[in-house]
Tab-separated table of C-alpha atoms in Angstrom:
chain	number	residue	atom	x	y	z
A	1	MET	CA	0.000	0.000	0.000
A	2	THR	CA	1.273	3.432	-0.916
A	3	ILE	CA	-0.949	6.463	-0.634
A	4	ARG	CA	0.874	9.744	-0.923
A	5	LEU	CA	-1.856	11.542	-2.832
A	6	GLY	CA	-5.484	10.742	-2.110
A	7	PHE	CA	-8.668	12.342	-3.388
A	8	GLN	CA	-11.777	12.472	-1.194
A	9	ILE	CA	-15.334	12.977	-2.446
A	10	PRO	CA	-17.307	14.257	0.579
A	11	ASP	CA	-20.151	16.050	-1.189
A	12	PHE	CA	-22.662	14.884	-3.794
A	13	SER	CA	-24.509	18.217	-4.156
A	14	TYR	CA	-23.597	19.167	-7.707
A	15	GLY	CA	-26.599	21.284	-8.618
A	16	THR	CA	-27.795	18.599	-11.007
A	17	ASP	CA	-30.721	16.229	-11.009
A	18	VAL	CA	-30.226	12.734	-9.606
A	19	SER	CA	-29.640	11.187	-13.034
A	20	LYS	CA	-26.439	13.206	-13.407
A	21	LEU	CA	-25.199	12.728	-9.842
A	22	PHE	CA	-23.285	9.470	-10.199
A	23	PRO	CA	-21.842	10.303	-13.631
A	24	THR	CA	-20.271	13.316	-11.894
A	25	VAL	CA	-18.800	11.036	-9.228
A	26	ILE	CA	-17.352	8.774	-11.933
A	27	ALA	CA	-15.890	11.780	-13.749
A	28	GLN	CA	-14.065	12.891	-10.601
A	29	ALA	CA	-12.690	9.428	-9.878
A	30	GLN	CA	-11.492	8.963	-13.451
A	31	GLU	CA	-9.907	12.413	-13.537
A	32	ALA	CA	-8.117	11.739	-10.229
A	33	GLU	CA	-6.864	8.394	-11.542
A	34	ALA	CA	-5.588	9.913	-14.773
A	35	ALA	CA	-3.873	12.685	-12.789
A	36	GLY	CA	-1.856	10.179	-10.766
A	37	PHE	CA	-3.757	10.187	-7.491
A	38	ASP	CA	-3.105	6.970	-5.576
A	39	ALA	CA	-6.570	6.554	-4.029
A	40	VAL	CA	-10.139	7.800	-4.195
A	41	PHE	CA	-12.175	7.911	-0.993
A	42	VAL	CA	-15.824	8.518	-0.163
A	43	MET	CA	-17.316	9.202	3.253
A	44	ASP	CA	-19.207	6.486	5.099
A	45	HIS	CA	-22.231	8.539	6.066
A	46	PHE	CA	-25.943	8.336	5.351
A	47	TYR	CA	-26.648	12.031	5.969
A	48	GLN	CA	-24.565	15.018	4.929
A	49	LEU	CA	-22.340	16.316	7.709
A	50	PRO	CA	-23.215	19.542	9.563
A	51	MET	CA	-20.101	21.390	8.408
A	52	LEU	CA	-20.894	20.640	4.752
A	53	GLY	CA	-24.658	21.024	4.503
A	54	SER	CA	-28.063	20.018	5.803
A	55	PRO	CA	-28.734	16.347	6.631
A	56	ASP	CA	-31.105	15.921	3.681
A	57	GLN	CA	-28.545	16.819	1.033
A	58	PRO	CA	-27.473	13.945	-1.275
A	59	MET	CA	-25.342	11.239	0.349
A	60	LEU	CA	-24.650	7.941	-1.384
A	61	GLU	CA	-24.060	4.733	0.565
A	62	ALA	CA	-20.307	4.211	0.578
A	63	TYR	CA	-19.731	0.600	-0.401
A	64	THR	CA	-22.378	0.531	-3.121
A	65	THR	CA	-20.627	3.592	-4.560
A	66	LEU	CA	-17.155	2.052	-4.302
A	67	GLY	CA	-18.278	-1.163	-5.980
A	68	ALA	CA	-19.603	0.851	-8.903
A	69	LEU	CA	-16.416	2.958	-9.059
A	70	ALA	CA	-14.367	-0.242	-9.201
A	71	THR	CA	-15.881	-0.942	-12.618
A	72	ALA	CA	-15.251	2.611	-13.831
A	73	THR	CA	-11.559	2.801	-12.836
A	74	GLU	CA	-8.516	0.601	-13.374
A	75	ARG	CA	-5.626	1.588	-11.125
A	76	VAL	CA	-6.673	3.862	-8.286
A	77	GLN	CA	-7.186	2.372	-4.810
A	78	LEU	CA	-10.707	2.659	-3.384
A	79	GLY	CA	-11.906	3.074	0.173
A	80	THR	CA	-13.887	5.003	2.746
A	81	LEU	CA	-12.544	7.844	4.830
A	82	VAL	CA	-13.607	6.159	7.013
A	83	THR	CA	-16.067	3.328	7.680
A	84	GLY	CA	-18.114	3.834	10.832
A	85	ASN	CA	-17.650	0.594	12.766
A	86	THR	CA	-21.011	1.054	14.494
A	87	TYR	CA	-22.922	0.843	11.199
A	88	ARG	CA	-22.138	-2.778	10.289
A	89	ASN	CA	-21.544	-6.094	11.971
A	90	PRO	CA	-17.762	-6.704	11.676
A	91	ALA	CA	-18.161	-10.083	9.965
A	92	LEU	CA	-20.421	-8.405	7.403
A	93	LEU	CA	-17.846	-5.658	6.922
A	94	ALA	CA	-15.141	-8.270	6.348
A	95	LYS	CA	-17.345	-9.781	3.655
A	96	ILE	CA	-18.020	-6.374	2.110
A	97	ILE	CA	-14.352	-5.354	1.943
A	98	THR	CA	-13.160	-8.700	0.570
A	99	THR	CA	-15.885	-8.471	-2.079
A	100	LEU	CA	-14.765	-4.941	-3.006
A	101	ASP	CA	-11.207	-6.268	-3.267
A	102	VAL	CA	-12.321	-8.997	-5.680
A	103	VAL	CA	-14.463	-6.607	-7.745
A	104	SER	CA	-11.603	-4.067	-7.974
A	105	ALA	CA	-8.877	-6.676	-8.608
A	106	GLY	CA	-7.001	-5.898	-5.406
A	107	ARG	CA	-7.573	-2.152	-4.990
A	108	ALA	CA	-9.658	-2.041	-1.808
A	109	VAL	CA	-8.523	-0.082	1.256
A	110	LEU	CA	-10.274	-0.679	4.569
A	111	GLY	CA	-10.630	2.699	6.206
A	112	ILE	CA	-12.311	2.254	9.573
A	113	GLY	CA	-13.034	4.282	12.693
A	114	THR	CA	-15.307	4.344	15.704
A	115	GLY	CA	-18.229	6.292	14.212
A	116	TRP	CA	-19.138	9.715	15.586
A	117	PHE	CA	-22.180	11.313	13.891
A	118	GLU	CA	-24.816	10.953	16.610
A	119	LEU	CA	-27.759	12.165	14.509
A	120	GLU	CA	-27.337	9.270	12.085
A	121	HIS	CA	-27.261	6.788	14.942
A	122	ASP	CA	-30.348	8.258	16.591
A	123	GLN	CA	-32.477	8.524	13.466
A	124	LEU	CA	-31.422	5.250	11.822
A	125	GLY	CA	-31.424	3.113	14.945
A	126	PHE	CA	-27.704	2.404	15.407
A	127	GLU	CA	-26.458	2.181	18.985
A	128	PHE	CA	-24.192	5.138	19.722
A	129	GLY	CA	-22.951	4.724	23.300
A	130	THR	CA	-20.051	6.556	24.859
A	131	PHE	CA	-16.735	7.453	23.276
A	132	THR	CA	-15.100	4.658	25.259
A	133	ASP	CA	-17.811	2.201	24.187
A	134	ARG	CA	-17.141	2.950	20.541
A	135	PHE	CA	-13.405	2.464	20.852
A	136	ASN	CA	-13.910	-0.830	22.685
A	137	ARG	CA	-16.303	-1.954	19.975
A	138	LEU	CA	-13.752	-1.091	17.300
A	139	ASP	CA	-11.070	-3.068	19.112
A	140	GLU	CA	-13.359	-6.119	19.233
A	141	ALA	CA	-14.356	-5.678	15.595
A	142	LEU	CA	-10.734	-5.702	14.462
A	143	GLN	CA	-10.231	-9.063	16.197
A	144	ILE	CA	-12.856	-10.454	13.824
A	145	ILE	CA	-12.216	-8.478	10.644
A	146	LEU	CA	-8.440	-8.872	10.447
A	147	PRO	CA	-8.369	-12.689	10.657
A	148	MET	CA	-11.258	-12.990	8.209
A	149	ILE	CA	-9.595	-10.898	5.506
A	150	ARG	CA	-6.438	-13.021	5.970
A	151	GLY	CA	-8.444	-16.151	5.214
A	152	GLU	CA	-8.685	-17.361	8.799
A	153	ARG	CA	-11.914	-18.461	10.496
A	154	PRO	CA	-12.114	-16.678	13.855
A	155	THR	CA	-14.283	-17.787	16.733
A	156	PHE	CA	-14.763	-14.813	19.035
A	157	GLU	CA	-16.905	-14.014	22.050
A	158	GLY	CA	-16.819	-10.421	23.253
A	159	LYS	CA	-19.034	-7.870	24.923
A	160	TRP	CA	-20.215	-6.446	21.606
A	161	TYR	CA	-19.679	-9.135	18.974
A	162	ARG	CA	-19.405	-12.885	18.578
A	163	THR	CA	-18.537	-15.202	15.689
A	164	TRP	CA	-18.074	-18.929	15.196
A	165	GLU	CA	-15.554	-19.981	12.554
A	166	ALA	CA	-16.511	-16.960	10.475
A	167	MET	CA	-15.107	-16.865	6.965
A	168	ALA	CA	-14.992	-14.531	3.962
A	169	GLU	CA	-14.550	-16.152	0.559
A	170	PRO	CA	-13.576	-15.401	-2.134
A	171	ARG	CA	-10.590	-13.197	-1.383
A	172	PHE	CA	-8.227	-11.501	-3.820
A	173	ARG	CA	-5.366	-10.945	-1.343
A	174	ASP	CA	-4.321	-12.111	2.089
A	175	HIS	CA	-3.856	-8.515	3.236
A	176	ILE	CA	-6.115	-5.563	2.540
A	177	PRO	CA	-4.498	-2.279	3.624
A	178	LEU	CA	-5.937	-0.774	6.805
A	179	LEU	CA	-6.421	2.975	7.278
A	180	ILE	CA	-7.638	4.962	10.259
A	181	GLY	CA	-8.351	8.677	10.434
A	182	GLY	CA	-7.936	11.053	13.369
A	183	SER	CA	-5.243	12.496	15.592
A	184	GLY	CA	-6.147	11.517	19.158
A	185	GLU	CA	-2.947	11.000	21.094
A	186	LYS	CA	-4.343	8.619	23.739
A	187	LYS	CA	-6.416	6.263	21.586
A	188	THR	CA	-6.340	6.822	17.802
A	189	ILE	CA	-2.612	7.157	17.192
A	190	PRO	CA	-1.662	4.227	19.495
A	191	LEU	CA	-4.372	2.127	17.798
A	192	ALA	CA	-2.911	3.070	14.405
A	193	ALA	CA	0.538	2.000	15.557
A	194	ARG	CA	-0.828	-1.321	16.763
A	195	TYR	CA	-2.991	-2.392	13.822
A	196	PHE	CA	-2.889	-0.077	10.817
A	197	ASP	CA	-0.921	0.488	7.632
A	198	HIS	CA	-1.946	4.106	7.202
A	199	LEU	CA	-2.913	7.014	9.454
A	200	ASN	CA	-4.812	9.903	7.905
A	201	LEU	CA	-4.271	12.825	10.250
A	202	ILE	CA	-7.223	15.122	10.837
A	203	THR	CA	-5.513	18.027	12.525
A	204	GLY	CA	-4.267	21.567	11.946
A	205	PHE	CA	-1.072	22.640	10.239
A	206	ASP	CA	0.146	24.048	13.541
A	207	GLN	CA	-0.204	20.643	15.222
A	208	ILE	CA	1.416	18.415	12.607
A	209	ARG	CA	4.928	18.209	14.054
A	210	ALA	CA	3.606	17.412	17.527
A	211	LYS	CA	1.294	14.712	16.140
A	212	MET	CA	4.112	13.158	14.151
A	213	ASP	CA	6.196	13.016	17.345
A	214	VAL	CA	3.345	11.061	18.952
A	215	VAL	CA	3.232	8.731	15.940
A	216	ARG	CA	6.933	8.059	16.297
A	217	ARG	CA	6.738	7.402	20.051
A	218	SER	CA	3.645	5.199	19.735
A	219	CYS	CA	5.366	3.005	17.175
A	220	GLU	CA	8.625	2.797	19.092
A	221	GLU	CA	6.814	1.830	22.304
A	222	ILE	CA	5.567	-1.366	20.668
A	223	GLY	CA	8.755	-2.034	18.707
A	224	ARG	CA	7.431	-0.914	15.335
A	225	ASP	CA	9.506	1.040	12.851
A	226	PRO	CA	7.637	4.381	12.482
A	227	ALA	CA	8.513	4.406	8.791
A	228	THR	CA	6.176	1.425	8.275
A	229	LEU	CA	3.111	3.485	9.263
A	230	GLU	CA	2.185	5.658	6.289
A	231	THR	CA	0.757	9.095	7.040
A	232	THR	CA	-1.282	11.653	5.148
A	233	MET	CA	-3.135	14.784	6.223
A	234	LEU	CA	-6.754	15.455	5.279
A	235	LEU	CA	-7.277	18.942	3.877
A	236	THR	CA	-9.485	21.002	1.598
A	237	ALA	CA	-8.134	22.837	-1.448
A	238	LEU	CA	-9.748	25.909	-3.014
A	239	ALA	CA	-8.197	25.846	-6.461
A	240	GLY	CA	-8.175	28.578	-9.084
A	241	GLN	CA	-5.896	31.181	-10.612
A	242	ASN	CA	-7.925	33.954	-8.977
A	243	VAL	CA	-8.373	32.244	-5.608
A	244	THR	CA	-6.463	33.672	-2.655
A	245	ALA	CA	-5.858	32.715	0.965
A	246	GLU	CA	-8.249	35.498	2.019
A	247	GLN	CA	-11.116	33.321	0.798
A	248	ILE	CA	-10.372	30.633	3.393
A	249	PRO	CA	-12.889	30.761	6.270
A	250	ALA	CA	-11.174	31.552	9.566
A	251	ALA	CA	-12.445	28.304	11.105
A	252	MET	CA	-10.684	26.315	8.358
A	253	SER	CA	-7.424	28.238	8.218
A	254	GLN	CA	-5.438	25.334	9.672
A	255	ARG	CA	-6.891	22.700	7.350
A	256	MET	CA	-7.338	24.433	4.014
A	257	VAL	CA	-5.085	25.670	1.218
A	258	ALA	CA	-5.994	28.012	-1.632
A	259	GLY	CA	-4.656	29.451	-4.841
A	260	SER	CA	-3.387	28.238	-8.183
A	261	PRO	CA	-2.448	24.546	-8.450
A	262	GLU	CA	1.216	25.535	-8.155
A	263	ALA	CA	0.532	27.652	-5.057
A	264	ILE	CA	-1.457	24.818	-3.489
A	265	ALA	CA	1.394	22.389	-4.115
A	266	GLU	CA	3.903	24.767	-2.531
A	267	GLN	CA	1.710	25.287	0.547
A	268	ILE	CA	1.315	21.539	0.977
A	269	LYS	CA	5.065	21.062	0.685
A	270	THR	CA	5.926	23.648	3.333
A	271	LYS	CA	3.021	23.044	5.731
A	272	VAL	CA	2.610	19.270	5.492
A	273	LEU	CA	5.430	17.395	3.780
A	274	ASP	CA	8.258	19.428	5.333
A	275	ALA	CA	6.657	18.784	8.751
A	276	GLY	CA	7.177	15.061	8.314
A	277	VAL	CA	3.838	13.823	6.958
A	278	GLY	CA	4.146	11.466	4.005
A	279	GLY	CA	1.375	12.890	1.840
A	280	VAL	CA	-2.075	14.440	1.616
A	281	THR	CA	-5.644	13.395	1.014
A	282	MET	CA	-7.634	16.331	-0.288
A	283	ASN	CA	-11.082	17.326	-1.325
A	284	ILE	CA	-11.876	20.115	-3.753
A	285	PRO	CA	-15.306	21.740	-3.252
A	286	GLY	CA	-17.605	21.486	-6.248
A	287	TYR	CA	-16.537	19.906	-9.500
A	288	THR	CA	-15.064	21.773	-12.433
A	289	PRO	CA	-13.598	19.408	-15.033
A	290	GLY	CA	-9.825	19.779	-15.291
A	291	VAL	CA	-9.164	21.212	-11.833
A	292	ILE	CA	-8.387	17.846	-10.213
A	293	ALA	CA	-5.947	17.093	-13.036
A	294	GLU	CA	-4.196	20.459	-12.669
A	295	VAL	CA	-3.800	20.128	-8.896
A	296	GLY	CA	-2.655	16.531	-9.225
A	297	ALA	CA	-0.010	17.453	-11.800
A	298	ALA	CA	1.385	20.226	-9.588
A	299	LEU	CA	1.529	17.923	-6.569
A	300	ARG	CA	3.175	15.133	-8.511
A	301	GLU	CA	5.971	17.529	-9.381
A	302	VAL	CA	6.485	18.203	-5.674
A	303	PHE	CA	6.430	14.501	-4.789
A	304	ASP	CA	8.780	13.547	-7.608
A	305	ALA	CA	11.256	16.375	-6.984
């Protein structure tokens, strides 16, 4: 697994009717692939998030979307950023992700986290619980999911889940890359060091160096080489020749870049890559054909320099 440049699709409000919605999603994924992005991600939500719009705005179910994108792309890795563990039984999720891996010919990425959007849980009938409950549930789920995607048949009895010789066949690979998102220093980063291939940091530019120090310590404490845990930062890019930093909302100043593709690439180099993070996963509000390609080309120059 190598993800230095990821593209996230968090918003399906394109100002079109429903018949044109998914063709727009395909267009973005294909443009990102052609531009050299390593992965395309969608959110695992059923309602739009509060910071992006009202709950009733369009939101496609993640794994149905990824399965369809697998047939419309050839190279790019596909995953969620990230799967809410509370939304699916872990044995079912193991079956879903191994199926996506078969359908995509080995391009699935299992992004997974605790789940956090309480409104979805309340309205759709998923148990929410406390923050600690959700982390404990995730820990149990991983004890089922990881063996199943390796081809093992785990029998497990926990507080939240149980299985008996559970299996997931067919499988394309014995290892599907695991990704977690967040930046919590007590739970998320140590969990990433213990189980995961990739950590997508959701933090501010001013916190990156401190978070990367925690990543290093967490790996070293369990005898893991920190270099084996890939890292990216999640950010938003406002791209355009006439776009300036003044257009960035104050609340997003630590997680957003703006300007021409070349300016965006330079900001990412100085604020993210030079701080020790391995790459970026970005979203670009709206969809204007060609913009993803231009930003991708500028970033590839930075990565290849």
